[in-house]
mmCIF file of C-alpha atoms in Angstrom:
data_model
loop_
_atom_site.group_PDB
_atom_site.id
_atom_site.type_symbol
_atom_site.label_atom_id
_atom_site.label_comp_id
_atom_site.label_asym_id
_atom_site.label_seq_id
_atom_site.Cartn_x
_atom_site.Cartn_y
_atom_site.Cartn_z
ATOM 1 C CA UNK A 9 -0.075 -0.020 -0.077
ATOM 2 C CA UNK A 10 1.341 3.299 -0.962
ATOM 3 C CA UNK A 11 1.545 6.324 1.484
ATOM 4 C CA UNK A 12 0.052 9.591 0.640
ATOM 5 C CA UNK A 13 3.348 11.061 0.008
ATOM 6 C CA UNK A 14 3.858 8.473 -2.705
ATOM 7 C CA UNK A 15 0.314 8.915 -4.282
ATOM 8 C CA UNK A 16 0.733 12.486 -4.259
ATOM 9 C CA UNK A 17 4.186 12.388 -6.014
ATOM 10 C CA UNK A 18 2.390 10.031 -8.855
ATOM 11 C CA UNK A 19 -0.825 12.190 -8.908
ATOM 12 C CA UNK A 20 0.503 14.704 -11.569
ATOM 13 C CA UNK A 21 1.392 11.957 -13.703
ATOM 14 C CA UNK A 22 -2.205 10.274 -13.408
ATOM 15 C CA UNK A 23 -3.629 13.501 -14.091
ATOM 16 C CA UNK A 24 -1.878 14.109 -17.226
ATOM 17 C CA UNK A 25 -2.447 10.261 -18.594
ATOM 18 C CA UNK A 26 -6.091 10.913 -17.698
ATOM 19 C CA UNK A 27 -6.411 13.920 -19.832
ATOM 20 C CA UNK A 28 -4.619 12.455 -22.536
ATOM 21 C CA UNK A 29 -6.806 9.224 -22.607
ATOM 22 C CA UNK A 30 -9.958 11.560 -22.433
ATOM 23 C CA UNK A 31 -8.629 13.345 -25.271
ATOM 24 C CA UNK A 32 -8.098 10.396 -27.428
ATOM 25 C CA UNK A 33 -11.544 8.957 -26.451
ATOM 26 C CA UNK A 34 -13.235 12.211 -27.303
ATOM 27 C CA UNK A 35 -11.619 12.384 -30.783
ATOM 28 C CA UNK A 36 -11.793 8.679 -31.563
ATOM 29 C CA UNK A 37 -15.603 8.823 -30.779
ATOM 30 C CA UNK A 38 -16.158 11.413 -33.599
ATOM 31 C CA UNK A 39 -14.677 8.740 -36.123
ATOM 32 C CA UNK A 40 -17.039 6.398 -38.297
ATOM 33 C CA UNK A 41 -16.209 2.662 -38.287
ATOM 34 C CA UNK A 42 -15.628 0.911 -41.714
ATOM 35 C CA UNK A 43 -17.926 -1.477 -43.095
ATOM 36 C CA UNK A 44 -15.502 -4.451 -42.243
ATOM 37 C CA UNK A 45 -15.155 -2.959 -38.655
ATOM 38 C CA UNK A 46 -11.442 -3.290 -38.888
ATOM 39 C CA UNK A 47 -10.611 0.567 -38.891
ATOM 40 C CA UNK A 48 -11.866 3.956 -38.469
ATOM 41 C CA UNK A 49 -12.783 6.638 -40.863
ATOM 42 C CA UNK A 50 -12.314 10.385 -40.357
ATOM 43 C CA UNK A 51 -13.096 13.300 -42.476
ATOM 44 C CA UNK A 52 -11.591 16.904 -41.932
ATOM 45 C CA UNK A 53 -10.258 19.971 -44.011
ATOM 46 C CA UNK A 54 -6.569 20.553 -44.587
ATOM 47 C CA UNK A 55 -4.404 22.404 -46.714
ATOM 48 C CA UNK A 56 -3.230 21.134 -49.974
ATOM 49 C CA UNK A 57 0.362 21.905 -49.188
ATOM 50 C CA UNK A 58 0.352 19.951 -45.923
ATOM 51 C CA UNK A 59 -1.134 16.565 -47.236
ATOM 52 C CA UNK A 60 2.406 15.090 -47.386
ATOM 53 C CA UNK A 61 3.249 16.189 -43.944
ATOM 54 C CA UNK A 62 -0.154 14.659 -42.843
ATOM 55 C CA UNK A 63 0.624 11.328 -44.511
ATOM 56 C CA UNK A 64 3.993 11.215 -42.827
ATOM 57 C CA UNK A 65 2.326 11.674 -39.431
ATOM 58 C CA UNK A 66 -0.186 9.202 -39.678
ATOM 59 C CA UNK A 67 2.631 6.538 -41.047
ATOM 60 C CA UNK A 68 4.789 7.732 -38.120
ATOM 61 C CA UNK A 69 1.701 7.018 -35.900
ATOM 62 C CA UNK A 70 0.953 3.896 -37.025
ATOM 63 C CA UNK A 71 4.544 2.497 -37.042
ATOM 64 C CA UNK A 72 5.179 3.879 -33.498
ATOM 65 C CA UNK A 73 1.871 2.181 -32.281
ATOM 66 C CA UNK A 74 2.976 -1.133 -34.071
ATOM 67 C CA UNK A 75 -0.436 -1.131 -36.024
ATOM 68 C CA UNK A 76 -0.362 -3.849 -38.828
ATOM 69 C CA UNK A 77 -2.715 -1.603 -40.771
ATOM 70 C CA UNK A 78 -1.288 1.129 -42.948
ATOM 71 C CA UNK A 79 -3.223 4.429 -42.820
ATOM 72 C CA UNK A 80 -4.778 5.392 -45.957
ATOM 73 C CA UNK A 81 -5.602 9.392 -46.778
ATOM 74 C CA UNK A 82 -7.748 10.196 -49.789
ATOM 75 C CA UNK A 83 -8.372 13.816 -50.872
ATOM 76 C CA UNK A 84 -12.171 14.382 -51.411
ATOM 77 C CA UNK A 85 -13.271 17.188 -53.739
ATOM 78 C CA UNK A 86 -16.371 18.773 -52.692
ATOM 79 C CA UNK A 87 -18.395 22.003 -53.603
ATOM 80 C CA UNK A 88 -18.563 23.040 -49.892
ATOM 81 C CA UNK A 89 -16.645 26.348 -49.047
ATOM 82 C CA UNK A 90 -13.467 25.674 -47.219
ATOM 83 C CA UNK A 91 -13.132 27.092 -43.490
ATOM 84 C CA UNK A 92 -11.199 30.367 -43.323
ATOM 85 C CA UNK A 93 -7.471 30.054 -42.742
ATOM 86 C CA UNK A 94 -4.957 32.590 -42.848
ATOM 87 C CA UNK A 95 -1.283 31.931 -42.582
ATOM 88 C CA UNK A 96 0.336 33.695 -39.924
ATOM 89 C CA UNK A 97 3.975 34.671 -38.929
ATOM 90 C CA UNK A 98 5.462 35.713 -35.815
ATOM 91 C CA UNK A 99 5.151 39.197 -36.686
ATOM 92 C CA UNK A 100 1.435 38.745 -37.727
ATOM 93 C CA UNK A 101 0.252 36.171 -35.384
ATOM 94 C CA UNK A 102 -0.924 38.703 -32.732
ATOM 95 C CA UNK A 103 -2.772 41.034 -35.133
ATOM 96 C CA UNK A 104 -4.557 37.975 -36.444
ATOM 97 C CA UNK A 105 -5.514 36.922 -33.067
ATOM 98 C CA UNK A 106 -6.961 40.265 -32.573
ATOM 99 C CA UNK A 107 -9.008 40.040 -35.782
ATOM 100 C CA UNK A 108 -10.321 36.599 -34.793
ATOM 101 C CA UNK A 109 -11.441 37.993 -31.398
ATOM 102 C CA UNK A 110 -14.147 40.047 -33.391
ATOM 103 C CA UNK A 111 -14.916 37.508 -35.837
ATOM 104 C CA UNK A 112 -13.377 35.135 -38.293
ATOM 105 C CA UNK A 113 -13.799 36.266 -42.244
ATOM 106 C CA UNK A 114 -15.618 34.072 -44.468
ATOM 107 C CA UNK A 115 -14.219 32.213 -47.345
ATOM 108 C CA UNK A 116 -12.411 34.840 -49.987
ATOM 109 C CA UNK A 117 -13.361 37.758 -47.659
ATOM 110 C CA UNK A 118 -10.665 40.208 -47.347
ATOM 111 C CA UNK A 119 -8.600 39.676 -43.943
ATOM 112 C CA UNK A 120 -8.055 43.047 -42.154
ATOM 113 C CA UNK A 121 -4.999 41.927 -40.159
ATOM 114 C CA UNK A 122 -2.706 42.822 -42.957
ATOM 115 C CA UNK A 123 -3.599 46.305 -43.297
#
């Protein structure tokens, strides 16, 4: 049996692990199960320029976890308007945060942060 001092020392680690598990469970609960019940299907928006980075991250995750199933990423074309995303750097990040606090511009709307 552990004394309270030993439990207190481990408590922070337990809380961190619990928060990670909850975040993973929350994210995974948003996925769909494929027809064969052997994998999960997730959909989301991503920048076209970041697709190779995303595929590499998926492959690294599968390799690190020891998965025998290779991740598959397909680009889906749609008529829906993509979400607004503004590329920022160290200088413009603060200005963009201020603009976003008052409302995010819609797709193809001018971004006042650059003025």
